[in-house]
């Protein structure tokens, strides 16, 4: 419970925790953020890591002079592209075994991502960047389904740049507005809730479909 409480505190007070990281580790904070984004997109066992809210808060701190906005976006784009590529490779080579074992990958997460592919096709790789959990499983499922890597990579790059740049720049442009600064925790919660709505909607539709069946 202590670990869960700490994770919740990190999500709700990302600004404070990132300020502490910058203060304690200086330029190493770029590597820390790189690893978080890489893990959140590249490892199917870490879909719980912060993504959208982390990017927005990182942008607000860049606006305050804590980080260089250009370097931040470049590094995080690379992290997101590499993460999806690694996740694709994992899905391609060991995905089926991981799903069947049920030890590391939950079947409902894979099913939910399959539903996104049914609706959006290859564009799922781009759209999923903005949907927690689905974001982590989309490249994994693409690998399982043996999606052509050149096609996957194109969607991967487009999605990564759109996701990272839009949220980091949103934080950079609006983060220093007094109202935003005073209500950053509320905004972080709102970002988390809004980003979860598409996945929640898909989940509810699946539940209704099963109930009718």
mmCIF file of C-alpha atoms in Angstrom:
data_model
loop_
_atom_site.group_PDB
_atom_site.id
_atom_site.type_symbol
_atom_site.label_atom_id
_atom_site.label_comp_id
_atom_site.label_asym_id
_atom_site.label_seq_id
_atom_site.Cartn_x
_atom_site.Cartn_y
_atom_site.Cartn_z
ATOM 1 C CA UNK A 1 0.000 0.000 0.000
ATOM 2 C CA UNK A 2 2.904 2.358 0.722
ATOM 3 C CA UNK A 3 4.199 1.845 -2.829
ATOM 4 C CA UNK A 4 0.727 2.455 -4.278
ATOM 5 C CA UNK A 5 0.327 5.611 -2.197
ATOM 6 C CA UNK A 6 3.732 6.835 -3.389
ATOM 7 C CA UNK A 7 2.870 6.183 -7.059
ATOM 8 C CA UNK A 8 -0.405 8.083 -6.684
ATOM 9 C CA UNK A 9 1.469 10.964 -5.070
ATOM 10 C CA UNK A 10 3.971 10.999 -7.942
ATOM 11 C CA UNK A 11 1.167 11.149 -10.536
ATOM 12 C CA UNK A 12 -0.758 13.886 -8.704
ATOM 13 C CA UNK A 13 2.302 15.994 -7.874
ATOM 14 C CA UNK A 14 4.539 15.458 -10.876
ATOM 15 C CA UNK A 15 5.595 19.092 -10.842
ATOM 16 C CA UNK A 16 7.019 18.836 -7.337
ATOM 17 C CA UNK A 17 8.754 15.535 -8.005
ATOM 18 C CA UNK A 18 10.271 16.752 -11.276
ATOM 19 C CA UNK A 19 11.532 19.913 -9.596
ATOM 20 C CA UNK A 20 13.182 17.703 -6.975
ATOM 21 C CA UNK A 21 14.757 15.543 -9.704
ATOM 22 C CA UNK A 22 16.141 18.600 -11.487
ATOM 23 C CA UNK A 23 17.469 19.956 -8.194
ATOM 24 C CA UNK A 24 19.066 16.644 -7.142
ATOM 25 C CA UNK A 25 20.295 15.296 -10.490
ATOM 26 C CA UNK A 26 20.676 18.300 -12.782
ATOM 27 C CA UNK A 27 21.160 17.303 -16.428
ATOM 28 C CA UNK A 28 20.650 13.637 -15.515
ATOM 29 C CA UNK A 29 16.915 14.401 -15.406
ATOM 30 C CA UNK A 30 16.917 14.143 -19.221
ATOM 31 C CA UNK A 31 18.065 10.529 -18.941
ATOM 32 C CA UNK A 32 15.499 9.799 -16.229
ATOM 33 C CA UNK A 33 12.649 11.160 -18.376
ATOM 34 C CA UNK A 34 14.053 9.307 -21.408
ATOM 35 C CA UNK A 35 13.964 6.002 -19.490
ATOM 36 C CA UNK A 36 10.429 6.599 -18.181
ATOM 37 C CA UNK A 37 9.024 7.294 -21.660
ATOM 38 C CA UNK A 38 11.018 4.387 -23.134
ATOM 39 C CA UNK A 39 9.700 1.980 -20.479
ATOM 40 C CA UNK A 40 6.117 3.234 -20.706
ATOM 41 C CA UNK A 41 6.049 2.690 -24.468
ATOM 42 C CA UNK A 42 8.512 -0.191 -24.786
ATOM 43 C CA UNK A 43 7.708 -2.644 -21.993
ATOM 44 C CA UNK A 44 4.283 -4.278 -21.746
ATOM 45 C CA UNK A 45 4.781 -4.764 -17.997
ATOM 46 C CA UNK A 46 4.922 -1.010 -17.256
ATOM 47 C CA UNK A 47 1.734 0.541 -18.706
ATOM 48 C CA UNK A 48 1.112 2.258 -15.350
ATOM 49 C CA UNK A 49 3.970 4.754 -15.755
ATOM 50 C CA UNK A 50 2.929 8.388 -16.318
ATOM 51 C CA UNK A 51 2.906 9.520 -19.938
ATOM 52 C CA UNK A 52 0.639 12.401 -21.004
ATOM 53 C CA UNK A 53 0.737 14.187 -17.655
ATOM 54 C CA UNK A 54 4.513 13.732 -17.395
ATOM 55 C CA UNK A 55 5.026 15.360 -20.798
ATOM 56 C CA UNK A 56 2.793 18.322 -19.949
ATOM 57 C CA UNK A 57 4.511 18.950 -16.615
ATOM 58 C CA UNK A 58 7.960 18.578 -18.217
ATOM 59 C CA UNK A 59 6.924 21.293 -20.668
ATOM 60 C CA UNK A 60 5.884 23.632 -17.840
ATOM 61 C CA UNK A 61 9.268 23.174 -16.159
ATOM 62 C CA UNK A 62 11.059 23.810 -19.458
ATOM 63 C CA UNK A 63 9.136 27.089 -19.724
ATOM 64 C CA UNK A 64 10.343 27.984 -16.243
ATOM 65 C CA UNK A 65 13.960 27.437 -17.331
ATOM 66 C CA UNK A 66 14.448 24.025 -15.752
ATOM 67 C CA UNK A 67 15.178 22.254 -19.053
ATOM 68 C CA UNK A 68 15.898 23.061 -22.680
ATOM 69 C CA UNK A 69 12.661 22.581 -24.660
ATOM 70 C CA UNK A 70 14.363 21.565 -27.931
ATOM 71 C CA UNK A 71 16.630 18.962 -26.327
ATOM 72 C CA UNK A 72 13.757 17.670 -24.197
ATOM 73 C CA UNK A 73 11.468 17.069 -27.187
ATOM 74 C CA UNK A 74 14.255 15.510 -29.267
ATOM 75 C CA UNK A 75 15.287 13.031 -26.568
ATOM 76 C CA UNK A 76 11.730 12.060 -25.664
ATOM 77 C CA UNK A 77 10.810 11.538 -29.330
ATOM 78 C CA UNK A 78 13.783 9.184 -29.659
ATOM 79 C CA UNK A 79 12.720 7.395 -26.452
ATOM 80 C CA UNK A 80 9.151 6.945 -27.724
ATOM 81 C CA UNK A 81 10.268 5.683 -31.155
ATOM 82 C CA UNK A 82 12.784 3.247 -29.665
ATOM 83 C CA UNK A 83 10.239 2.111 -27.069
ATOM 84 C CA UNK A 84 7.617 1.204 -29.661
ATOM 85 C CA UNK A 85 10.246 -0.522 -31.820
ATOM 86 C CA UNK A 86 11.416 -2.671 -28.906
ATOM 87 C CA UNK A 87 7.802 -3.459 -27.984
ATOM 88 C CA UNK A 88 7.094 -4.497 -31.591
ATOM 89 C CA UNK A 89 10.117 -6.823 -31.535
ATOM 90 C CA UNK A 90 8.992 -8.372 -28.237
ATOM 91 C CA UNK A 91 5.507 -8.951 -29.637
ATOM 92 C CA UNK A 92 6.890 -10.480 -32.829
ATOM 93 C CA UNK A 93 9.242 -12.927 -31.133
ATOM 94 C CA UNK A 94 7.666 -13.874 -27.786
ATOM 95 C CA UNK A 95 4.251 -12.177 -27.738
ATOM 96 C CA UNK A 96 2.068 -15.259 -28.105
ATOM 97 C CA UNK A 97 3.891 -17.087 -25.321
ATOM 98 C CA UNK A 98 3.611 -14.105 -22.983
ATOM 99 C CA UNK A 99 -0.137 -13.796 -23.578
ATOM 100 C CA UNK A 100 -0.775 -17.531 -23.153
ATOM 101 C CA UNK A 101 1.232 -17.681 -19.920
ATOM 102 C CA UNK A 102 -0.861 -14.862 -18.436
ATOM 103 C CA UNK A 103 1.972 -14.001 -16.068
ATOM 104 C CA UNK A 104 3.123 -10.688 -17.510
ATOM 105 C CA UNK A 105 0.443 -9.664 -20.005
ATOM 106 C CA UNK A 106 -3.278 -9.442 -19.297
ATOM 107 C CA UNK A 107 -5.476 -10.820 -22.056
ATOM 108 C CA UNK A 108 -8.059 -8.026 -21.703
ATOM 109 C CA UNK A 109 -5.408 -5.394 -22.468
ATOM 110 C CA UNK A 110 -4.478 -7.224 -25.656
ATOM 111 C CA UNK A 111 -8.168 -7.648 -26.563
ATOM 112 C CA UNK A 112 -8.788 -3.934 -25.994
ATOM 113 C CA UNK A 113 -5.921 -3.043 -28.297
ATOM 114 C CA UNK A 114 -7.164 -5.500 -30.917
ATOM 115 C CA UNK A 115 -10.481 -3.610 -30.812
ATOM 116 C CA UNK A 116 -8.603 -0.382 -31.618
ATOM 117 C CA UNK A 117 -6.946 -2.083 -34.601
ATOM 118 C CA UNK A 118 -10.345 -3.275 -35.816
ATOM 119 C CA UNK A 119 -11.631 0.297 -35.709
ATOM 120 C CA UNK A 120 -8.625 2.322 -36.864
ATOM 121 C CA UNK A 121 -6.311 -0.132 -38.660
ATOM 122 C CA UNK A 122 -2.649 0.872 -38.921
ATOM 123 C CA UNK A 123 -3.497 4.370 -37.677
ATOM 124 C CA UNK A 124 -3.901 2.734 -34.264
ATOM 125 C CA UNK A 125 -0.152 3.206 -33.748
ATOM 126 C CA UNK A 126 -0.635 6.977 -34.037
ATOM 127 C CA UNK A 127 -3.968 7.256 -32.194
ATOM 128 C CA UNK A 128 -2.838 4.921 -29.401
ATOM 129 C CA UNK A 129 -0.037 7.337 -28.466
ATOM 130 C CA UNK A 130 -2.708 9.446 -26.768
ATOM 131 C CA UNK A 131 -4.439 6.546 -24.960
ATOM 132 C CA UNK A 132 -2.829 5.099 -21.789
ATOM 133 C CA UNK A 133 -2.481 1.287 -21.649
ATOM 134 C CA UNK A 134 -3.451 1.002 -25.343
ATOM 135 C CA UNK A 135 -0.320 3.089 -26.038
ATOM 136 C CA UNK A 136 1.803 0.390 -24.393
ATOM 137 C CA UNK A 137 0.087 -2.565 -26.054
ATOM 138 C CA UNK A 138 -0.422 -1.258 -29.606
ATOM 139 C CA UNK A 139 3.157 -1.944 -30.817
ATOM 140 C CA UNK A 140 3.169 -5.267 -28.951
ATOM 141 C CA UNK A 141 -0.001 -6.396 -30.752
ATOM 142 C CA UNK A 142 1.410 -5.090 -34.059
ATOM 143 C CA UNK A 143 4.376 -7.373 -33.516
ATOM 144 C CA UNK A 144 2.171 -10.361 -32.706
ATOM 145 C CA UNK A 145 0.143 -9.689 -35.851
ATOM 146 C CA UNK A 146 3.342 -9.472 -37.915
ATOM 147 C CA UNK A 147 2.539 -5.977 -39.200
ATOM 148 C CA UNK A 148 5.093 -4.986 -41.870
ATOM 149 C CA UNK A 149 7.886 -3.230 -39.988
ATOM 150 C CA UNK A 150 8.371 -0.435 -42.551
ATOM 151 C CA UNK A 151 4.660 0.430 -42.270
ATOM 152 C CA UNK A 152 4.819 0.171 -38.485
ATOM 153 C CA UNK A 153 7.906 2.389 -38.306
ATOM 154 C CA UNK A 154 6.260 5.160 -40.352
ATOM 155 C CA UNK A 155 3.241 5.267 -38.028
ATOM 156 C CA UNK A 156 5.578 4.934 -35.049
ATOM 157 C CA UNK A 157 7.608 8.040 -35.957
ATOM 158 C CA UNK A 158 4.547 10.138 -36.824
ATOM 159 C CA UNK A 159 2.769 9.157 -33.607
ATOM 160 C CA UNK A 160 5.809 9.731 -31.404
ATOM 161 C CA UNK A 161 6.513 13.216 -32.756
ATOM 162 C CA UNK A 162 2.833 14.233 -32.591
ATOM 163 C CA UNK A 163 2.408 12.920 -29.023
ATOM 164 C CA UNK A 164 5.633 14.288 -27.531
ATOM 165 C CA UNK A 165 5.606 17.663 -29.296
ATOM 166 C CA UNK A 166 1.922 18.446 -28.688
ATOM 167 C CA UNK A 167 1.932 17.717 -24.956
ATOM 168 C CA UNK A 168 5.366 19.152 -24.142
ATOM 169 C CA UNK A 169 4.617 22.340 -26.099
ATOM 170 C CA UNK A 170 1.189 22.573 -24.431
ATOM 171 C CA UNK A 171 2.907 22.607 -21.071
ATOM 172 C CA UNK A 172 5.550 25.020 -22.346
ATOM 173 C CA UNK A 173 3.002 27.490 -23.724
ATOM 174 C CA UNK A 174 0.397 27.351 -20.957
ATOM 175 C CA UNK A 175 2.344 26.148 -17.924
ATOM 176 C CA UNK A 176 3.368 29.606 -16.710
ATOM 177 C CA UNK A 177 -0.123 31.084 -16.858
ATOM 178 C CA UNK A 178 -0.920 31.889 -13.193
ATOM 179 C CA UNK A 179 -4.190 29.929 -13.150
ATOM 180 C CA UNK A 180 -2.491 26.879 -14.661
ATOM 181 C CA UNK A 181 0.388 27.067 -12.175
ATOM 182 C CA UNK A 182 -2.017 27.375 -9.242
ATOM 183 C CA UNK A 183 -4.171 24.453 -10.403
ATOM 184 C CA UNK A 184 -1.550 22.134 -11.886
ATOM 185 C CA UNK A 185 -2.613 19.145 -9.779
ATOM 186 C CA UNK A 186 -6.200 19.519 -10.994
ATOM 187 C CA UNK A 187 -4.976 19.784 -14.593
ATOM 188 C CA UNK A 188 -2.829 16.653 -14.209
ATOM 189 C CA UNK A 189 -5.861 14.739 -12.905
ATOM 190 C CA UNK A 190 -7.960 16.075 -15.799
ATOM 191 C CA UNK A 191 -5.312 14.963 -18.333
ATOM 192 C CA UNK A 192 -5.262 11.459 -16.822
ATOM 193 C CA UNK A 193 -9.077 11.204 -16.818
ATOM 194 C CA UNK A 194 -9.514 12.550 -20.357
ATOM 195 C CA UNK A 195 -6.758 10.328 -21.751
ATOM 196 C CA UNK A 196 -8.401 7.262 -20.190
ATOM 197 C CA UNK A 197 -11.863 7.983 -21.651
ATOM 198 C CA UNK A 198 -11.308 6.235 -25.048
ATOM 199 C CA UNK A 199 -10.014 3.067 -23.366
ATOM 200 C CA UNK A 200 -12.859 3.142 -20.839
ATOM 201 C CA UNK A 201 -15.405 3.596 -23.639
ATOM 202 C CA UNK A 202 -14.005 0.622 -25.552
ATOM 203 C CA UNK A 203 -13.997 -1.497 -22.400
ATOM 204 C CA UNK A 204 -17.643 -0.666 -21.643
ATOM 205 C CA UNK A 205 -18.697 -1.453 -25.210
ATOM 206 C CA UNK A 206 -16.968 -4.823 -24.959
ATOM 207 C CA UNK A 207 -18.735 -5.537 -21.654
ATOM 208 C CA UNK A 208 -22.116 -4.667 -23.168
ATOM 209 C CA UNK A 209 -21.364 -6.827 -26.209
ATOM 210 C CA UNK A 210 -20.518 -9.815 -24.028
ATOM 211 C CA UNK A 211 -23.630 -9.294 -21.912
ATOM 212 C CA UNK A 212 -25.863 -9.250 -25.004
ATOM 213 C CA UNK A 213 -24.123 -12.314 -26.371
#
